[in-house]
Coordinates of C-alpha atoms in Angstrom, one line a residue:
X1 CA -29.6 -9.0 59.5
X2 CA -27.7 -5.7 58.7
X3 CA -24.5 -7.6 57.9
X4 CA -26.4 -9.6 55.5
X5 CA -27.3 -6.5 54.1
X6 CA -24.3 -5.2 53.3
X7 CA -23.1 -8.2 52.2
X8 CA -26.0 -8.6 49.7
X9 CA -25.3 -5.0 48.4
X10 CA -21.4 -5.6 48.1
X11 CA -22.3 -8.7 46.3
X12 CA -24.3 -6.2 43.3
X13 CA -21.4 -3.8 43.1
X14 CA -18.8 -6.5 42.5
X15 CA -21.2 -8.3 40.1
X16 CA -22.1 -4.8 37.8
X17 CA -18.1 -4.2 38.2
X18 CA -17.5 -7.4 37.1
X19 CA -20.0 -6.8 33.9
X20 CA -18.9 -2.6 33.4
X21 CA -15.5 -4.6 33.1
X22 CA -16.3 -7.8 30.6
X23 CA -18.1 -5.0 28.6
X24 CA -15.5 -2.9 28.5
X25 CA -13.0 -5.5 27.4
X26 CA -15.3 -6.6 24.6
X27 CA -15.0 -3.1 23.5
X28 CA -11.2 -3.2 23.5
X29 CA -11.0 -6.8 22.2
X30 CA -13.2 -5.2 18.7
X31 CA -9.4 -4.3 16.7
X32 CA -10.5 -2.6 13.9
X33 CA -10.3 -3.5 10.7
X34 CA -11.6 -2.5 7.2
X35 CA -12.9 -4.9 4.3
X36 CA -14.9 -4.6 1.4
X37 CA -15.5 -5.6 -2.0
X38 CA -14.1 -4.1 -5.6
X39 CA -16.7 -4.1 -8.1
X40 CA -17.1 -2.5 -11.6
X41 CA -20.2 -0.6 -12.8
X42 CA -22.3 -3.7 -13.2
X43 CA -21.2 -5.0 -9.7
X44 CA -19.1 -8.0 -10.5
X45 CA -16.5 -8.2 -8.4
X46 CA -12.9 -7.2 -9.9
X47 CA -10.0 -9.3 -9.1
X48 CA -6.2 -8.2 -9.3
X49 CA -7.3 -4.2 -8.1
X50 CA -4.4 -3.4 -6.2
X51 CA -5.3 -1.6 -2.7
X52 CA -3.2 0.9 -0.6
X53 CA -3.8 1.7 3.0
X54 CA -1.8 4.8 3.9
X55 CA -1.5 7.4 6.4
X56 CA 1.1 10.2 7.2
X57 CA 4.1 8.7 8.9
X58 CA 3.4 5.0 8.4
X59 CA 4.3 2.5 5.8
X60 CA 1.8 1.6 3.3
X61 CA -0.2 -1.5 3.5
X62 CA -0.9 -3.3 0.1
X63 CA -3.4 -5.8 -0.7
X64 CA -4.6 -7.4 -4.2
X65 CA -7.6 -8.9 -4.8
X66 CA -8.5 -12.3 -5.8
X67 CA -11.3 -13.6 -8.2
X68 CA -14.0 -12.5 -5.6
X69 CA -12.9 -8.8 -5.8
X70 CA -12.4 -8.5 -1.9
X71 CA -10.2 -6.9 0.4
X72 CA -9.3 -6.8 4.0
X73 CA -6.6 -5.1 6.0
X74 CA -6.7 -6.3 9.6
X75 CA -5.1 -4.9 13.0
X76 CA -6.1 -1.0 12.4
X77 CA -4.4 1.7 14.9
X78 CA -7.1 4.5 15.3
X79 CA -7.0 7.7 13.9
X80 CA -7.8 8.8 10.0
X81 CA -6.4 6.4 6.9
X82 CA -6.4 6.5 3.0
X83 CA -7.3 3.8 0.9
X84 CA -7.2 3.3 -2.5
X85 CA -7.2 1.2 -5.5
X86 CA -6.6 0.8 -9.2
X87 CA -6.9 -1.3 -11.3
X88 CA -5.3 -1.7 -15.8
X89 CA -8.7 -0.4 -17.5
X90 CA -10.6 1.4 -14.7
X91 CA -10.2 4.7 -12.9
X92 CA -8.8 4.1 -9.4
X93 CA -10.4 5.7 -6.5
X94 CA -9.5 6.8 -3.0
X95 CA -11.5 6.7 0.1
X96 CA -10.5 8.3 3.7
X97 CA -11.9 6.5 7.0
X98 CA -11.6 7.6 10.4
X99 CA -10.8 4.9 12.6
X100 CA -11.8 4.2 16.1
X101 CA -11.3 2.2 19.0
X102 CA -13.3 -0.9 19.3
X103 CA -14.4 0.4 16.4
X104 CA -14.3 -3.9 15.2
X105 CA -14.8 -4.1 11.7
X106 CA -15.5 -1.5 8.7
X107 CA -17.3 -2.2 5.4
X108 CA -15.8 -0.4 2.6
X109 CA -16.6 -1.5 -1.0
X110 CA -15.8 0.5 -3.8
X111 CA -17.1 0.4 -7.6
X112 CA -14.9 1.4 -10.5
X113 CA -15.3 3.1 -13.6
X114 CA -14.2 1.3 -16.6
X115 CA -12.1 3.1 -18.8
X116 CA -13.0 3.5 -22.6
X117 CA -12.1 0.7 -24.8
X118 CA -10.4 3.7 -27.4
X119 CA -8.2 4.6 -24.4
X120 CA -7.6 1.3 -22.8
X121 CA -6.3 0.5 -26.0
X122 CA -3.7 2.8 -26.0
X123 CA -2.6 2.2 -22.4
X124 CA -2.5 -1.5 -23.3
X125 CA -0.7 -1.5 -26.3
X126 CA 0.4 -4.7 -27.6
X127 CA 2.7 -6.4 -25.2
X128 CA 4.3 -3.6 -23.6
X129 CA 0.5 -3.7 -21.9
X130 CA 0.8 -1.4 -18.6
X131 CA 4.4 -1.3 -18.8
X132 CA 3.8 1.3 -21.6
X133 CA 4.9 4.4 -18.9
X134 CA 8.1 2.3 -18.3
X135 CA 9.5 2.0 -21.6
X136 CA 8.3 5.9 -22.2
X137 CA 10.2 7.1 -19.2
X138 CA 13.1 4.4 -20.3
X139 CA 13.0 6.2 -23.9
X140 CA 13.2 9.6 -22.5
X141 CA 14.9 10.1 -19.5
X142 CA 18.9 10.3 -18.8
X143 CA 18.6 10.8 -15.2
X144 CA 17.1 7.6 -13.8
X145 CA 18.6 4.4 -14.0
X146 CA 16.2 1.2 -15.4
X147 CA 15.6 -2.5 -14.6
X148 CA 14.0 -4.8 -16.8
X149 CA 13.0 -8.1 -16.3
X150 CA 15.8 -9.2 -17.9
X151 CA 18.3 -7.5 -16.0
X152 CA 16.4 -8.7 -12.9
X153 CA 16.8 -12.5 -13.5
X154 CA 20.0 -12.2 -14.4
X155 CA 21.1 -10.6 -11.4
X156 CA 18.2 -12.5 -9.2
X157 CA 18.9 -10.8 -6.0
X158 CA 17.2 -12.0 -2.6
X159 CA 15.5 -8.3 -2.2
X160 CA 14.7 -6.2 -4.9
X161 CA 16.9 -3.5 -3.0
X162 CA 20.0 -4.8 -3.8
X163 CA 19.8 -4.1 -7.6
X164 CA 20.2 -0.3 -6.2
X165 CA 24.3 -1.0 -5.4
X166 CA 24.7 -0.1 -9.2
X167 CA 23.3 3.3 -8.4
X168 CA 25.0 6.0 -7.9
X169 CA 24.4 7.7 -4.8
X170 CA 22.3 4.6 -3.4
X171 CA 23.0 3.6 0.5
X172 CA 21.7 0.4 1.9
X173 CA 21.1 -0.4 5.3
X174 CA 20.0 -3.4 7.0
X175 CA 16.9 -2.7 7.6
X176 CA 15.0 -4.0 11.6
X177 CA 12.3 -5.3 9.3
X178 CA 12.9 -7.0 5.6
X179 CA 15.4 -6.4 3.2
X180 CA 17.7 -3.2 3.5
X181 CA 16.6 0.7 3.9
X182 CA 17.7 2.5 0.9
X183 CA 19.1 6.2 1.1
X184 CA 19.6 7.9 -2.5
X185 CA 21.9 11.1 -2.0
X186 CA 20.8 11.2 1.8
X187 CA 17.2 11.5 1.3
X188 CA 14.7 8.6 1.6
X189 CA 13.2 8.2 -1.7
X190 CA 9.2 7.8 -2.7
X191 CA 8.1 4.5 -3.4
X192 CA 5.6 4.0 -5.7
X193 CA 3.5 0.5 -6.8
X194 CA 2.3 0.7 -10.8
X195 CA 1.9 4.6 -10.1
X196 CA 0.4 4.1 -6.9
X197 CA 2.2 6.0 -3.7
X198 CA 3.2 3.9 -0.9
X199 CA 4.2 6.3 1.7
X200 CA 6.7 5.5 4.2
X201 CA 7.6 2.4 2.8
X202 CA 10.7 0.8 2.2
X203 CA 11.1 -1.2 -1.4
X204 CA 11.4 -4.3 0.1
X205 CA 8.2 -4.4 2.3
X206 CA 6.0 -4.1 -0.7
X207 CA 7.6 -5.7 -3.7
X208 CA 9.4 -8.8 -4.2
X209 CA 11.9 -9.2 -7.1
X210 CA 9.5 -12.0 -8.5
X211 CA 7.3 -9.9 -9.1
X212 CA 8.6 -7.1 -10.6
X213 CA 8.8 -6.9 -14.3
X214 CA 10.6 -2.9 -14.6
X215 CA 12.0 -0.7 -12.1
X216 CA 13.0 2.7 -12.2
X217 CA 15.5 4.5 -10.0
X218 CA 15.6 8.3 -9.7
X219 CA 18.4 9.4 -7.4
X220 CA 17.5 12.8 -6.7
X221 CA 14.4 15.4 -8.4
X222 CA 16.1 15.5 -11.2
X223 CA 14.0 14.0 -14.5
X224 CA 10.9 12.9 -12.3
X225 CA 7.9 13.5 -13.8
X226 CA 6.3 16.2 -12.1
X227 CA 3.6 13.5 -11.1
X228 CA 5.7 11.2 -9.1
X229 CA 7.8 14.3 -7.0
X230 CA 7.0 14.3 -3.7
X231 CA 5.5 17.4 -2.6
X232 CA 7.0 17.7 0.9
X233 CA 10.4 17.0 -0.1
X234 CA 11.0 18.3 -4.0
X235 CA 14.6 17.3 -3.9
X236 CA 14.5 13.5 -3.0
X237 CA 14.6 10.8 -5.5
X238 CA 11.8 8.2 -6.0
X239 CA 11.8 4.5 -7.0
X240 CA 8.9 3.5 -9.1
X241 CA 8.1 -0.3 -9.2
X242 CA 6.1 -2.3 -12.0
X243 CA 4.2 -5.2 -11.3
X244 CA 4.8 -8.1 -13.8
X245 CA 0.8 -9.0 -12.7
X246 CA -1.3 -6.0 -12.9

């Protein structure tokens, strides 16, 4: 009678091990994520909003929405991340989120603020539409060398990076990912997306020649606008990319 005792109370701590331990792996198997929706002021959803998830250290993840304005960026490591979006005609917006383990998934919608039409105008300007900043820079600047369509279906290189061998001062290494790691004067340069930062990222993770319609190359500090200089390095480059979609 004792033995079956035992037995019978050995039996209950296997079987609430056996549940602590499902539990527990339900936990783990919850790998994070955040989604949402883009939406303007009268909550219809925006499509084409470009999204950036950042964090120090780490490439950037992009992500553009379709015709139903949502997002998701899947497979999460914990700890604190940036997202934010923009959009031709509305004011972008960023959000921070602190991520968890088993945290599963994280609704994140954001609404954004159109622009006025007097402005939008102006940004927009006839064909040149959001490419306006290109050809300004293009107009005005003798330290960065340009790419325009043009020059980019002429050439039609297999990654985007490869247009940089005309640069002076441009290394390219094969890169353990996509494409080639670029170098300008030593320094890894700033990548940025239609004025959005992607930090940590190389050129041809996040933009395919296809779909680039300008690209400018800044080989050191000198004759970047003080808004694209990166302010933990002042004396690197930056690459800034131009979406032929946005």
């Amino acid at each position: 009678m004792r033995m079956r005792g035992i037995l019978f109370f050995l039996g209950c701590v296997t079987a609430e091990s056996a549940t602590i331990g499902f539990a527990q792996t339900a936990v783990e198997n919850k790998t994070p994520s955040i989604s949402g929706v883009v939406r303007d002021a009268g909550d219809n959803p925006i499509a084409d909003a470009q999204l950036s998830l950042s964090r120090p250290g780490e490439p950037a993840r992009l992500f553009r929405t379709g015709v139903d304005g949502k997002y998701s960026f899947a497979g999460i490591a914990p700890g604190e991340v940036q997202i934010s979006v923009r959009r031709l005609g509305y004011r972008g917006s960023s959000k921070s989120v602190e991520v968890t383990p088993g945290s599963g998934e994280t609704s994140l919608d954001f609404q954004l603020a159109e622009i006025p039409s007097d402005v939008a105008d102006v940004i927009v300007e006839a064909s040149k539409g959001h490419l306006q900043e290109f050809y300004e820079h293009k107009a005005n600047s003798a330290f960065a060398k340009f790419f325009e369509r043009k020059d980019i279906e002429k050439r039609n290189p297999t990654y985007l990076s490869e247009l940089l061998r005309t640069v002076a001062g441009a290394s390219l290494y094969a890169s353990e990912r996509t494409g080639n790691r670029i170098m300008l004067r030593d320094c890894k340069p700033m990548v940025w997306i239609d004025g959005m930062r992607a930090p940590g990222a190389e050129l041809d993770e996040v933009a395919r020649p296809m779909d680039v319609a300008g690209m400018e190359v800044y080989p050191s500090a000198a004759g970047l606008p003080p808004q694209y200089q990166d302010r933990n390095n002042r004396m690197c480059g930056a690459i800034m990319v131009w979406t032929r979609n946005q």
